[in-house]
Short mmCIF file of C-alpha atoms in Angstrom, two decimals:
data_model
loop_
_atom_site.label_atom_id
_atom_site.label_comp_id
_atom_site.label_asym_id
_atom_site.label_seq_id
_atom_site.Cartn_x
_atom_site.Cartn_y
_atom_site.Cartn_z
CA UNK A 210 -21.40 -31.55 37.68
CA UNK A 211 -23.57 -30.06 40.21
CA UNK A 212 -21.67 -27.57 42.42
CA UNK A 213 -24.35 -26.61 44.98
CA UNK A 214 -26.74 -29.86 45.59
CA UNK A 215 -30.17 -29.19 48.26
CA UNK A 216 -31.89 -31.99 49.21
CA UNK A 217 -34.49 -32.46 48.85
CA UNK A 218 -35.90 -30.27 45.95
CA UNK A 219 -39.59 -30.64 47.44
CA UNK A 220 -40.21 -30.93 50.94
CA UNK A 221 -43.76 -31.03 52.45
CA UNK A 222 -44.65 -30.56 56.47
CA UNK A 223 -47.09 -29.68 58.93
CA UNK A 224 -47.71 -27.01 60.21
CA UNK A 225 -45.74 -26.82 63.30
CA UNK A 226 -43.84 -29.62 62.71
CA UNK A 227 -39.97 -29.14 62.65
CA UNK A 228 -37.86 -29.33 59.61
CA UNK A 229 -35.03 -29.22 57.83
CA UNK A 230 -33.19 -28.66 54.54
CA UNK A 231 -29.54 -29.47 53.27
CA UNK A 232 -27.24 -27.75 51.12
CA UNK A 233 -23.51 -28.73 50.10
CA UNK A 234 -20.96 -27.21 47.83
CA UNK A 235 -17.96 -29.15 45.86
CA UNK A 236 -16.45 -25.51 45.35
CA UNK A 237 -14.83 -25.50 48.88
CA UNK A 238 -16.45 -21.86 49.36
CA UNK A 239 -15.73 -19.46 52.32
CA UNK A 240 -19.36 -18.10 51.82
CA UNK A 241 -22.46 -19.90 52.26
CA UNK A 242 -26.06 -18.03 52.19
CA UNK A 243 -29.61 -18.77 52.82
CA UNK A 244 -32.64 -17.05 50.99
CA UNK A 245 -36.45 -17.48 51.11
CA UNK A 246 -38.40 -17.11 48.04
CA UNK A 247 -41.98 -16.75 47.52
CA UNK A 248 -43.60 -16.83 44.61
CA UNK A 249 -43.21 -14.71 42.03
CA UNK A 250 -40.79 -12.72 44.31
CA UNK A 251 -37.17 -11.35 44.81
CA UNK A 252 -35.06 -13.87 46.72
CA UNK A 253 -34.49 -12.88 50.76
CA UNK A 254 -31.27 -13.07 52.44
CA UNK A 255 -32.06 -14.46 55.70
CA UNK A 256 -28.61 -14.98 56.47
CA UNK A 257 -24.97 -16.15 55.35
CA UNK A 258 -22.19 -17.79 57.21
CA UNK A 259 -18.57 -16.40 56.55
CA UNK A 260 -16.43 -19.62 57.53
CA UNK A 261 -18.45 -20.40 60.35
CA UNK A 262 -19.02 -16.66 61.34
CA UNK A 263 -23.01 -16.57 61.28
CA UNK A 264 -24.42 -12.93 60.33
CA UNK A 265 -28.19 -12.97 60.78
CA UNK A 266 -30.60 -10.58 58.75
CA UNK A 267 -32.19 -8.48 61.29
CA UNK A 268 -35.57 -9.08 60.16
CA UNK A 269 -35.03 -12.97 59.48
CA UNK A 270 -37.92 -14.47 62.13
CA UNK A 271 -36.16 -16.51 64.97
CA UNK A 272 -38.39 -19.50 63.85
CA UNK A 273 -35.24 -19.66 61.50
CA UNK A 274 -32.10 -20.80 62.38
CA UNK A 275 -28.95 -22.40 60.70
CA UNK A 276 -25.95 -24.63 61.17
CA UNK A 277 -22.63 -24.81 59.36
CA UNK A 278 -21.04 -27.75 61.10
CA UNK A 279 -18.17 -27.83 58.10
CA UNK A 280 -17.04 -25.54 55.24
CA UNK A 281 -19.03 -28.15 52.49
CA UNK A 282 -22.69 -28.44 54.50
CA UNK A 283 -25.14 -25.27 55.96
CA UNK A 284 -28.41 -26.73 57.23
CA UNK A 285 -31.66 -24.37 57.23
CA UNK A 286 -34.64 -25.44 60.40
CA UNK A 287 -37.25 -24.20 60.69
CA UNK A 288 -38.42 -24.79 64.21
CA UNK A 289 -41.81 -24.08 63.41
CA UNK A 290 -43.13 -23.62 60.37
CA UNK A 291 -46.03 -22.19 59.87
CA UNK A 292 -48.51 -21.47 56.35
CA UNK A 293 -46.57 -17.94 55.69
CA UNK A 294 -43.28 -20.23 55.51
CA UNK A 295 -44.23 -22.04 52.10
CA UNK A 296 -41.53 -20.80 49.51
CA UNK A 297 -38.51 -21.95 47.96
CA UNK A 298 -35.34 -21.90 50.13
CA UNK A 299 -32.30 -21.03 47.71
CA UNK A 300 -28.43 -22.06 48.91
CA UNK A 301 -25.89 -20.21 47.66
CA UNK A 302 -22.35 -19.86 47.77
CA UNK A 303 -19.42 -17.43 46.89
CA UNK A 304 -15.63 -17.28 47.24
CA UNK A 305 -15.72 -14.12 49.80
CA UNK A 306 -17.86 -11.68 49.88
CA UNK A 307 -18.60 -8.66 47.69
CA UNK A 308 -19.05 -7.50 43.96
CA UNK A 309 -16.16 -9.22 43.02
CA UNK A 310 -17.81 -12.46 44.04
CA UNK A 311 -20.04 -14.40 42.14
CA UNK A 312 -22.89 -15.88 43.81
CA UNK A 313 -23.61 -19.61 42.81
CA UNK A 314 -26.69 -20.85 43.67
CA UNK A 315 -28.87 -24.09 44.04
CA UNK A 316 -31.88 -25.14 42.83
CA UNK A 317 -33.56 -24.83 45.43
CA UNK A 318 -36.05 -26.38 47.76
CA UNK A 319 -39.58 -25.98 47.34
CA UNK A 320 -41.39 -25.86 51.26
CA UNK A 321 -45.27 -26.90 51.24
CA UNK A 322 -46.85 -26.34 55.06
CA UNK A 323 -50.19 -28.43 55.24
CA UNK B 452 -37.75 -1.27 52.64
CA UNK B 453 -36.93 -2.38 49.48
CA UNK B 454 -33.60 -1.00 48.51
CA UNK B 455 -33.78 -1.77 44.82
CA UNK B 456 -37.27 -1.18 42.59
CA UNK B 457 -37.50 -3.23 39.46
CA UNK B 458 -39.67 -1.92 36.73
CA UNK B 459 -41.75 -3.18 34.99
CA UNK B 460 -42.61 -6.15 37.36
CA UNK B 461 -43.75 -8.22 34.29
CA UNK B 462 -43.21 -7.92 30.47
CA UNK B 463 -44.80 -10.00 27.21
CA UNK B 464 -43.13 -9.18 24.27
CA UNK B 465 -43.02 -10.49 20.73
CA UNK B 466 -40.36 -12.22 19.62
CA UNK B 467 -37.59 -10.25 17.91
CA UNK B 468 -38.65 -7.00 19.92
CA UNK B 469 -36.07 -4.93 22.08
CA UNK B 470 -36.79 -3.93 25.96
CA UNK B 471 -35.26 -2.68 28.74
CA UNK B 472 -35.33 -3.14 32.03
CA UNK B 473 -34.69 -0.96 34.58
CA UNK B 474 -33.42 -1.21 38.48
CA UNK B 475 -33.41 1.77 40.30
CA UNK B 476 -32.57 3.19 44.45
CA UNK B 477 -32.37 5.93 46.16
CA UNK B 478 -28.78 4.31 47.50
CA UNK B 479 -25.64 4.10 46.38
CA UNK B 480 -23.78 1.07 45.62
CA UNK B 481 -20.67 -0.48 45.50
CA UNK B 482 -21.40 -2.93 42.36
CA UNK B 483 -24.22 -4.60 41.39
CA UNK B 484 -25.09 -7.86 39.98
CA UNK B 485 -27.73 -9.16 37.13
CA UNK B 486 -28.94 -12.43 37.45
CA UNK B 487 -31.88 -14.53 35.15
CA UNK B 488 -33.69 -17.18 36.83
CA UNK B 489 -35.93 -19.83 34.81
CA UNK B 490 -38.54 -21.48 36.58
CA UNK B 491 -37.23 -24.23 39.34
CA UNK B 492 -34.02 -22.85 39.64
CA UNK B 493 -31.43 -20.80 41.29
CA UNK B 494 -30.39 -17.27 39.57
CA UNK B 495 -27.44 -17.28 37.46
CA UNK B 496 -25.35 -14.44 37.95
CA UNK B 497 -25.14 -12.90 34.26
CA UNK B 498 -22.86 -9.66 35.00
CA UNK B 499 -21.14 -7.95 37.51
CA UNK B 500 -20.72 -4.16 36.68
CA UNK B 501 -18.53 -1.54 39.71
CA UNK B 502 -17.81 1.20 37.90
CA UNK B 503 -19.85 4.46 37.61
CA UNK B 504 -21.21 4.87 34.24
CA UNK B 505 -19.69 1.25 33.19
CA UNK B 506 -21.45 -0.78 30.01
CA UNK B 507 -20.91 -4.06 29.06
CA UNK B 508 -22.44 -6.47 26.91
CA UNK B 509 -22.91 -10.01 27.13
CA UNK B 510 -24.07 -10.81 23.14
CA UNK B 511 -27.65 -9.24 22.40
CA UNK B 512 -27.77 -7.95 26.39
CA UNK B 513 -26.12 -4.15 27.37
CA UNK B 514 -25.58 -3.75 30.81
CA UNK B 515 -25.16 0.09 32.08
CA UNK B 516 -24.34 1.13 35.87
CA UNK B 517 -25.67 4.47 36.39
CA UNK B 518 -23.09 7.34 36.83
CA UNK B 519 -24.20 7.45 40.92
CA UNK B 520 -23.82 3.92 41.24
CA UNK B 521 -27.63 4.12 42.35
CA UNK B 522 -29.08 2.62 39.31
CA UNK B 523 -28.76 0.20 36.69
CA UNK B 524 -30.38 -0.86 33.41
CA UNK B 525 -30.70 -3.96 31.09
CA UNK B 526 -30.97 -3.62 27.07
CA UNK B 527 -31.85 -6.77 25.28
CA UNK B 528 -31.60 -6.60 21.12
CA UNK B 529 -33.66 -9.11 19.58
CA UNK B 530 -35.44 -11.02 22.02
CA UNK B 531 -36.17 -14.91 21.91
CA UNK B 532 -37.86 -17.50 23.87
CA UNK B 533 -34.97 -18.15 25.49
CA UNK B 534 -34.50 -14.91 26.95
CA UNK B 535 -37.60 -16.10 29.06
CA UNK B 536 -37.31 -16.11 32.79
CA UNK B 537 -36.96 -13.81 36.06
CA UNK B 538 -34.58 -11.32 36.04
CA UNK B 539 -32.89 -9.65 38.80
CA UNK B 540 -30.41 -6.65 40.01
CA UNK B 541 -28.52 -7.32 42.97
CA UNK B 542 -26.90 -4.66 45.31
CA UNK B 543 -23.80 -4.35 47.18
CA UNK B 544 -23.91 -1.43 49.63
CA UNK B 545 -21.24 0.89 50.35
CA UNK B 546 -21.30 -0.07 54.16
CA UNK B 547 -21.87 -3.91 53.99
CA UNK B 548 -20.50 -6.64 51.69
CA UNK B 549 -23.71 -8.33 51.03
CA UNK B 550 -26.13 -8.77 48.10
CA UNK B 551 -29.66 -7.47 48.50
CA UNK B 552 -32.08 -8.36 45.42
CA UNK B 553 -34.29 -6.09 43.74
CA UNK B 554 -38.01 -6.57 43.06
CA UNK B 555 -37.84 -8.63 39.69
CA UNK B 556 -38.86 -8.45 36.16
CA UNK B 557 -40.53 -11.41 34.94
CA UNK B 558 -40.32 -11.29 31.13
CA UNK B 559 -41.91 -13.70 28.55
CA UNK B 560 -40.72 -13.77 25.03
CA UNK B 561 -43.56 -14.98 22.63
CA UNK B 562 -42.24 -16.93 19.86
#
């Protein structure tokens, strides 16, 4: 059973047009976290909600923002996207936070800016 | 600034051949976390290690957290096809609670 769902799993815009991906969790987490990854690349914490404490990476552009309007759904937009912004957005999630926390993650969604 | 280097970046091995991979910083950390990611999907956390000179072995992969807590290395024994995928060290810093990823070893096992 699928513990961390995205929709969608592809998502195509234009450039400059707003949009905006989903993630839920069935595991009732405290933790949920948002990372960009390009190709080929180490994932990038852009940032993670604690409960609905929002900590922001300090070098996550403010063309990114996020919502956590309950403990199951976080929402990634992307106010405007532009070309660099192509990549796969992973969701993850974790009990609390630290090394004594696994991190689960989904599949991901895969951005394509035309 | 990357926190945590990966090396090598890519590797193509036979299969049945041993490697390791190594993840290494100039910083100290509080644990660290190895994940594997196959193509399309999210990393799956394979081991957490938090002590200072810990090992641990999950089957034909040995896990070792340097004695500094600043570095950490992966052993695989007999490598297959499946072992194929992205693989990934994940910090925890002393002074925050989050997890910053390395760099990334991409490794193909050729049957």
């Amino acid at each position: 059973d699928a513990m961390v769902i995205q929709n969608p799993r592809y998502q195509v815009t234009q450039f400059g047009k707003p949009v905006t991906l989903s993630c839920s969790q069935t595991l009732n987490h405290n933790v949920m976290y948002w990372y960009q990854q390009k190709s080929s690349q180490a994932p990038k914490l852009l940032f993670h909600y604690y409960d609905k404490d929002f900590n922001n990476e300090a070098d996550t552009p403010d063309n990114f923002q996020s919502r956590r309007p309950n403990t199951s759904f976080c929402f990634l937009d992307i106010r405007s996207p532009g070309l660099g912004d192509a990549a796969m957005y992973l969701c993850a999630t974790s009990r609390g936070s630290g090394g004594f926390y696994e991190q689960y993650f989904g599949p991901g969604t895969r951005l394509t800016v035309t | 600034t990357q926190l945590l280097e990966q090396s090598p970046q890519f590797l193509s091995i036979q299969e049945g051949e041993n490697l390791t991979v190594y993840c290494n910083s100039s910083s100290v950390f509080s644990s660290l976390q190895w994940y594997r990611q196959e193509p399309g999907e999210g990393p799956v956390l394979l081991v957490t290690v938090v002590t200072g000179g810990e090992v641990k072995k999950l089957k034909r992969l040995t896990f070792q957290f340097g004695d500094a807590r600043k570095d950490s290395s992966l052993h695989i024994t007999a490598a297959q096809p499946g072992d194929t995928g992205l693989y990934l060290c994940a910090g925890e810093r002393d002074t925050g609670n989050q997890f910053y990823f390395g760099t990334g070893t991409s490794l193909t096992v050729i049957p």
